[in-house]
Short mmCIF file of C-alpha atoms in Angstrom, two decimals:
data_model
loop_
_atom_site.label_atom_id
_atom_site.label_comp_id
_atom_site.label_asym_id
_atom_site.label_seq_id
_atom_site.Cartn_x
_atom_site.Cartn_y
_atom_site.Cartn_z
CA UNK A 89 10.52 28.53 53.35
CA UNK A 90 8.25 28.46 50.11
CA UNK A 91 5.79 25.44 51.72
CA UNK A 92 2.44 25.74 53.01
CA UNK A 93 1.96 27.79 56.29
CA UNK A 94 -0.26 27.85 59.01
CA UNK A 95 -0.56 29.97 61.80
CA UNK A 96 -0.69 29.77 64.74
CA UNK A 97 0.41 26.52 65.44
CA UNK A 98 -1.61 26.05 68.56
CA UNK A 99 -4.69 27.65 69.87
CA UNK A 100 -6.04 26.96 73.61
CA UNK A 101 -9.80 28.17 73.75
CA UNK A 102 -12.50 27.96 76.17
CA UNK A 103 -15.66 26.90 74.80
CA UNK A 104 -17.76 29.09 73.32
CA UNK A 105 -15.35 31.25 72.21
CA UNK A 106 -14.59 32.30 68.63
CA UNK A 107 -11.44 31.00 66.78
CA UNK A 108 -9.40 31.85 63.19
CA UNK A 109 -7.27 29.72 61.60
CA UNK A 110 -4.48 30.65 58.71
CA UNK A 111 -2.99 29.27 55.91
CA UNK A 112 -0.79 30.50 52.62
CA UNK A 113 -0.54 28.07 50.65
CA UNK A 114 2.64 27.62 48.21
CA UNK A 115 2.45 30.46 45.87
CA UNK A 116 1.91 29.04 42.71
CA UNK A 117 -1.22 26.62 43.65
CA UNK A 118 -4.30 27.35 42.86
CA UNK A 119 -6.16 24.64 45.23
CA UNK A 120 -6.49 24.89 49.00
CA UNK A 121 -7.66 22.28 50.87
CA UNK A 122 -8.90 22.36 54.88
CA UNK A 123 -8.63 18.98 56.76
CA UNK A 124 -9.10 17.78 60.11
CA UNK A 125 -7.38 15.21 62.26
CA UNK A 126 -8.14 13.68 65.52
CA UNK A 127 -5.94 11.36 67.59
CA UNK A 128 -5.45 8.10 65.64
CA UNK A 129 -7.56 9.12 62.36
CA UNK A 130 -6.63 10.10 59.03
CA UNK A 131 -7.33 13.46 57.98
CA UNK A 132 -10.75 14.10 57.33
CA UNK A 133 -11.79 16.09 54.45
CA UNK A 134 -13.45 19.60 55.48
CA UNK A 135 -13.52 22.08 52.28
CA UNK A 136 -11.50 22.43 49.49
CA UNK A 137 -11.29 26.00 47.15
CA UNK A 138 -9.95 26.70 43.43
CA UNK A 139 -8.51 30.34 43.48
CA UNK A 140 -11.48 31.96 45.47
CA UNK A 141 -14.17 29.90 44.58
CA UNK A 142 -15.30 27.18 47.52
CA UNK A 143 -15.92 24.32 45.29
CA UNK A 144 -16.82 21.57 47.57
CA UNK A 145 -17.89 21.64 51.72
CA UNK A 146 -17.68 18.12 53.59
CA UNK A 147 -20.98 17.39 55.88
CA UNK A 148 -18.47 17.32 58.40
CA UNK A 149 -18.37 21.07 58.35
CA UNK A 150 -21.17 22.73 60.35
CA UNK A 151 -22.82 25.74 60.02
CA UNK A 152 -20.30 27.27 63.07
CA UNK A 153 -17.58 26.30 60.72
CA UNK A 154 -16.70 28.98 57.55
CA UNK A 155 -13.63 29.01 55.27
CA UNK A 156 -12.54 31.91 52.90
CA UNK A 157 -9.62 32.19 50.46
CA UNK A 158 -10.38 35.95 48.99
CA UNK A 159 -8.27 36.82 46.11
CA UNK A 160 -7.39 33.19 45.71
CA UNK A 161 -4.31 33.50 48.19
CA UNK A 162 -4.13 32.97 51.53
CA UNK A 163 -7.28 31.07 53.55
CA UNK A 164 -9.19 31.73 56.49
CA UNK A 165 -10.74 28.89 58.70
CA UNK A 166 -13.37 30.14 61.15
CA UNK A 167 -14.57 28.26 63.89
CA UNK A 168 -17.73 29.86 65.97
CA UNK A 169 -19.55 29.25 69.27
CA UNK A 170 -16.54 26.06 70.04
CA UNK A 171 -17.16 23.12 71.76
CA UNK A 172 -15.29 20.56 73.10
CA UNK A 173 -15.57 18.26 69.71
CA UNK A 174 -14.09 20.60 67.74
CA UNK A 175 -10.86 19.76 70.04
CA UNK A 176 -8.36 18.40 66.97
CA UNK A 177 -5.60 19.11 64.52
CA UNK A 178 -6.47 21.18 61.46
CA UNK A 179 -4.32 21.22 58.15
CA UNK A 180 -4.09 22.91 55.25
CA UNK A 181 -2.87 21.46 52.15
CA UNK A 182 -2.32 23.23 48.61
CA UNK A 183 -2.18 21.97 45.09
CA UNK A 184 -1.74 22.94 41.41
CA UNK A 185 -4.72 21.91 39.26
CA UNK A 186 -2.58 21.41 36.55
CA UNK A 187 -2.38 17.32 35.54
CA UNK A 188 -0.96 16.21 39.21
CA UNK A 189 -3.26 15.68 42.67
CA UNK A 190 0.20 15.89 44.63
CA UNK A 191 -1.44 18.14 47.76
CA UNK A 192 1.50 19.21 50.13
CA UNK A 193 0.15 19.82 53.75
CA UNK A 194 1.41 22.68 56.30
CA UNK A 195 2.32 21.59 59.83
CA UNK A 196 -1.40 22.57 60.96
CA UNK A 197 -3.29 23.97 63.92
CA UNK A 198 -3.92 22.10 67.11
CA UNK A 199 -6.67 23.20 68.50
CA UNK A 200 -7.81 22.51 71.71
CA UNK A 201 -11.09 23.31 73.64
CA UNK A 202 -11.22 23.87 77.39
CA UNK B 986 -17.82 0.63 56.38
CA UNK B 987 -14.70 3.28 55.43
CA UNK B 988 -14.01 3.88 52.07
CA UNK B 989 -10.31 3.44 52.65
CA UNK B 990 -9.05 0.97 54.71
CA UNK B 991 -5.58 1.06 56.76
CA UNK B 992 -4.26 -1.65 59.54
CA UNK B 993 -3.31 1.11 62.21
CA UNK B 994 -0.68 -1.15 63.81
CA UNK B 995 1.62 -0.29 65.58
CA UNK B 996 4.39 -1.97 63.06
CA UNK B 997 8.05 -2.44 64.81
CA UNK B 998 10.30 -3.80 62.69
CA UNK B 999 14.54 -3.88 63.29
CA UNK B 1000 16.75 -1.47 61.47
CA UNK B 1001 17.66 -2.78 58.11
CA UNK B 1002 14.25 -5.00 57.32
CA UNK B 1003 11.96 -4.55 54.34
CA UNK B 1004 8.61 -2.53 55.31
CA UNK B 1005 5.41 -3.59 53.93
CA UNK B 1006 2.59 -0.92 54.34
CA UNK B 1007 -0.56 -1.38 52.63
CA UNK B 1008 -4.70 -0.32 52.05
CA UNK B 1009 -7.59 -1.41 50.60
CA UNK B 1010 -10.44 0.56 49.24
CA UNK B 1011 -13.72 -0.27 48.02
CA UNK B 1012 -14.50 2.39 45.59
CA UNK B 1013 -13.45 1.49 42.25
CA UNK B 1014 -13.47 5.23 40.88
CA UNK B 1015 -10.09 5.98 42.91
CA UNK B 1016 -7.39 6.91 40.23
CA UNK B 1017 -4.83 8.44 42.43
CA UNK B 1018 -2.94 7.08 45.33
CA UNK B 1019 -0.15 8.76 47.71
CA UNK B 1020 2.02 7.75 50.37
CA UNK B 1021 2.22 10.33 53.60
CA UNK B 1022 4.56 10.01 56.15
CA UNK B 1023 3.20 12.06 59.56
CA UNK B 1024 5.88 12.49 62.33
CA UNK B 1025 4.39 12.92 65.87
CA UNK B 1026 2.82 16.28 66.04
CA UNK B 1027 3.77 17.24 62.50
CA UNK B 1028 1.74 17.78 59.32
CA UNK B 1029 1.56 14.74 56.47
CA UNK B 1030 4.55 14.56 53.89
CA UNK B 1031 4.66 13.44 50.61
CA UNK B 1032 6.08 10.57 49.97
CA UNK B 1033 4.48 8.96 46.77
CA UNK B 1034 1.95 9.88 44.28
CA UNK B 1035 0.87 7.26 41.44
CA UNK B 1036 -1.93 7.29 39.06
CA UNK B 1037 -3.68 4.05 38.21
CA UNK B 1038 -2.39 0.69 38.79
CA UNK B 1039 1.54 -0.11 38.67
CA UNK B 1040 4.50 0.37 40.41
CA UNK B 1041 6.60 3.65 40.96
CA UNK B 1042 10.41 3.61 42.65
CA UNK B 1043 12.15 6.50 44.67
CA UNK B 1044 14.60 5.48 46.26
CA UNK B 1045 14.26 3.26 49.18
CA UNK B 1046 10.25 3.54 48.74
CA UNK B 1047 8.61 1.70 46.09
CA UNK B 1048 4.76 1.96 46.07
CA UNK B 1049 2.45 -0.78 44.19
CA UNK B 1050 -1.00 -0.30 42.84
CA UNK B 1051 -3.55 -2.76 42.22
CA UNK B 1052 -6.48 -1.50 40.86
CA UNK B 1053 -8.47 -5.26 40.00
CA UNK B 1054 -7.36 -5.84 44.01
CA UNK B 1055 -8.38 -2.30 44.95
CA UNK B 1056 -5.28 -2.69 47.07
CA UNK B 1057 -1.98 -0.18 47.20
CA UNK B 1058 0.92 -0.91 48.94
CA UNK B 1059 4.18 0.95 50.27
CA UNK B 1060 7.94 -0.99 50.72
CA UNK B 1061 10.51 0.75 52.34
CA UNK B 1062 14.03 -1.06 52.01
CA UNK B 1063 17.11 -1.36 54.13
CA UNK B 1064 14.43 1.40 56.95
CA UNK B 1065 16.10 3.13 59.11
CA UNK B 1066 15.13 4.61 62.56
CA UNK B 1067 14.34 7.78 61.15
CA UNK B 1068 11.67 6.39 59.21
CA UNK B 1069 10.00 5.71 62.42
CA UNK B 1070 6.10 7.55 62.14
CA UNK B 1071 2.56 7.03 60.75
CA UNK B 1072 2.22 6.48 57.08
CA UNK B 1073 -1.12 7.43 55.77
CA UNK B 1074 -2.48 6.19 52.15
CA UNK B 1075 -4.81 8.72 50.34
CA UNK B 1076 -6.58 8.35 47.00
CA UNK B 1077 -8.62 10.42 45.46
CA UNK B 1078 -11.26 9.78 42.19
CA UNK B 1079 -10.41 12.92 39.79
CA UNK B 1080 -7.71 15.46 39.82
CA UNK B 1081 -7.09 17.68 42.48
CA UNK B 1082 -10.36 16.73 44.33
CA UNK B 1083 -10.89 15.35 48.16
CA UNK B 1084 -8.66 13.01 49.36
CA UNK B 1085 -9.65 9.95 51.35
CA UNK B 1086 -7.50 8.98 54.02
CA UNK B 1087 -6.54 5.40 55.50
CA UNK B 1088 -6.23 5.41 59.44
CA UNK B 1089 -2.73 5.55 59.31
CA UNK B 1090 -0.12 2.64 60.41
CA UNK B 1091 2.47 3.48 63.35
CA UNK B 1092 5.85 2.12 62.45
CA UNK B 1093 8.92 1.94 64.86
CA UNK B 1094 12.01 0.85 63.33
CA UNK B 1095 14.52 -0.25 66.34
CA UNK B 1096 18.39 0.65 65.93
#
């Protein structure tokens, strides 16, 4: 399977607690893109990265949340101290910065809170 | 008010009917629009991708962009129940930056 991937696919956390997302993106793209989703929204736009440089962080993402791609491969999405908001879908989407925008997605993380 | 703006529905239409789908947007610096299809639980898939205003065909999707209207649209022909989901606009103002997401519009297409 060459697309984006994202493990795990579900994480059940009590509050409080410390969690770490996953994605590889496909292999050739050099953008990586972190989104959230709640229940009946669009994605929301978290962070996006070219190779391993963080070009752009939404106001949506707190200082609990932190996102690293080192070496411009795979990305890490940290989530610290959780609370019961943070309860949601996250995705991961890749692109080549080449001419076209087309971002594919991965299946995402849900993450809930208890 | 949203930047991108998406009737959520829910859309239930009978097998075989023409699907119209569609968003506004009130920034006029989108230049890319894209069509994503979300099954239940699932990450968005690409469907479309257009740049600027026109229309682009594949297949039984054809999506319309009209940039004087800031308004896109997405027709699915002769749908099918598989094509039962949430279909998401995004656009986006340069390449490869943030996209900015409609609500989504639930569609069940009955056999």
């Amino acid at each position: 399977d060459t697309g984006v991937s994202q493990n795990p696919r579900h994480k059940i956390t009590k509050r409080g607690q410390n969690v770490t997302f996953r994605c590889d993106p496909i292999s050739e793209h050099n953008r990586l893109y972190w989104y959230r989703q709640t229940l009946g929204q669009g994605p929301e736009f978290l962070t996006y990265f070219q190779n391993e440089a963080q070009l752009e962080k939404s106001r949506l993402l707190s200082d609990r949340f932190s996102a690293e791609r080192p070496k411009g491969s795979f990305s890490t999405l940290e989530i610290q101290r959780t609370e019961q908001g943070d309860s949601a879908m996250y995705l991961c989407a890749s692109s080549l910065f080449s001419g076209g925008t087309e971002a594919f997605f991965g299946q995402g993380t849900r993450l809930t809170v208890v | 008010q949203k930047e991108v703006e998406q009737d959520p529905g829910p859309l239930s239409v009978p097998e075989g009917a023409i699907v119209s789908l569609n968003c506004t947007y009130s920034n006029s610096a989108f230049q890319y629009f894209m069509w994503y299809r979300q099954y239940s639980r699932k990450g968005p898939e690409l469907l479309m991708y257009t740049y600027s205003s026109g229309n682009k065909e594949d297949g039984r999707f054809t999506a319309q962009v009209d940039k004087s209207s800031k308004y896109i649209s997405l027709f699915i022909r002769d749908s099918q129940p598989s094509d039962s989901a949430t279909y998401l606009c995004a656009m986006s103002k340069n390449t490869g930056n943030q996209f900015y997401f409609g609500t989504g519009t639930s569609l069940t297409v009955i056999p």
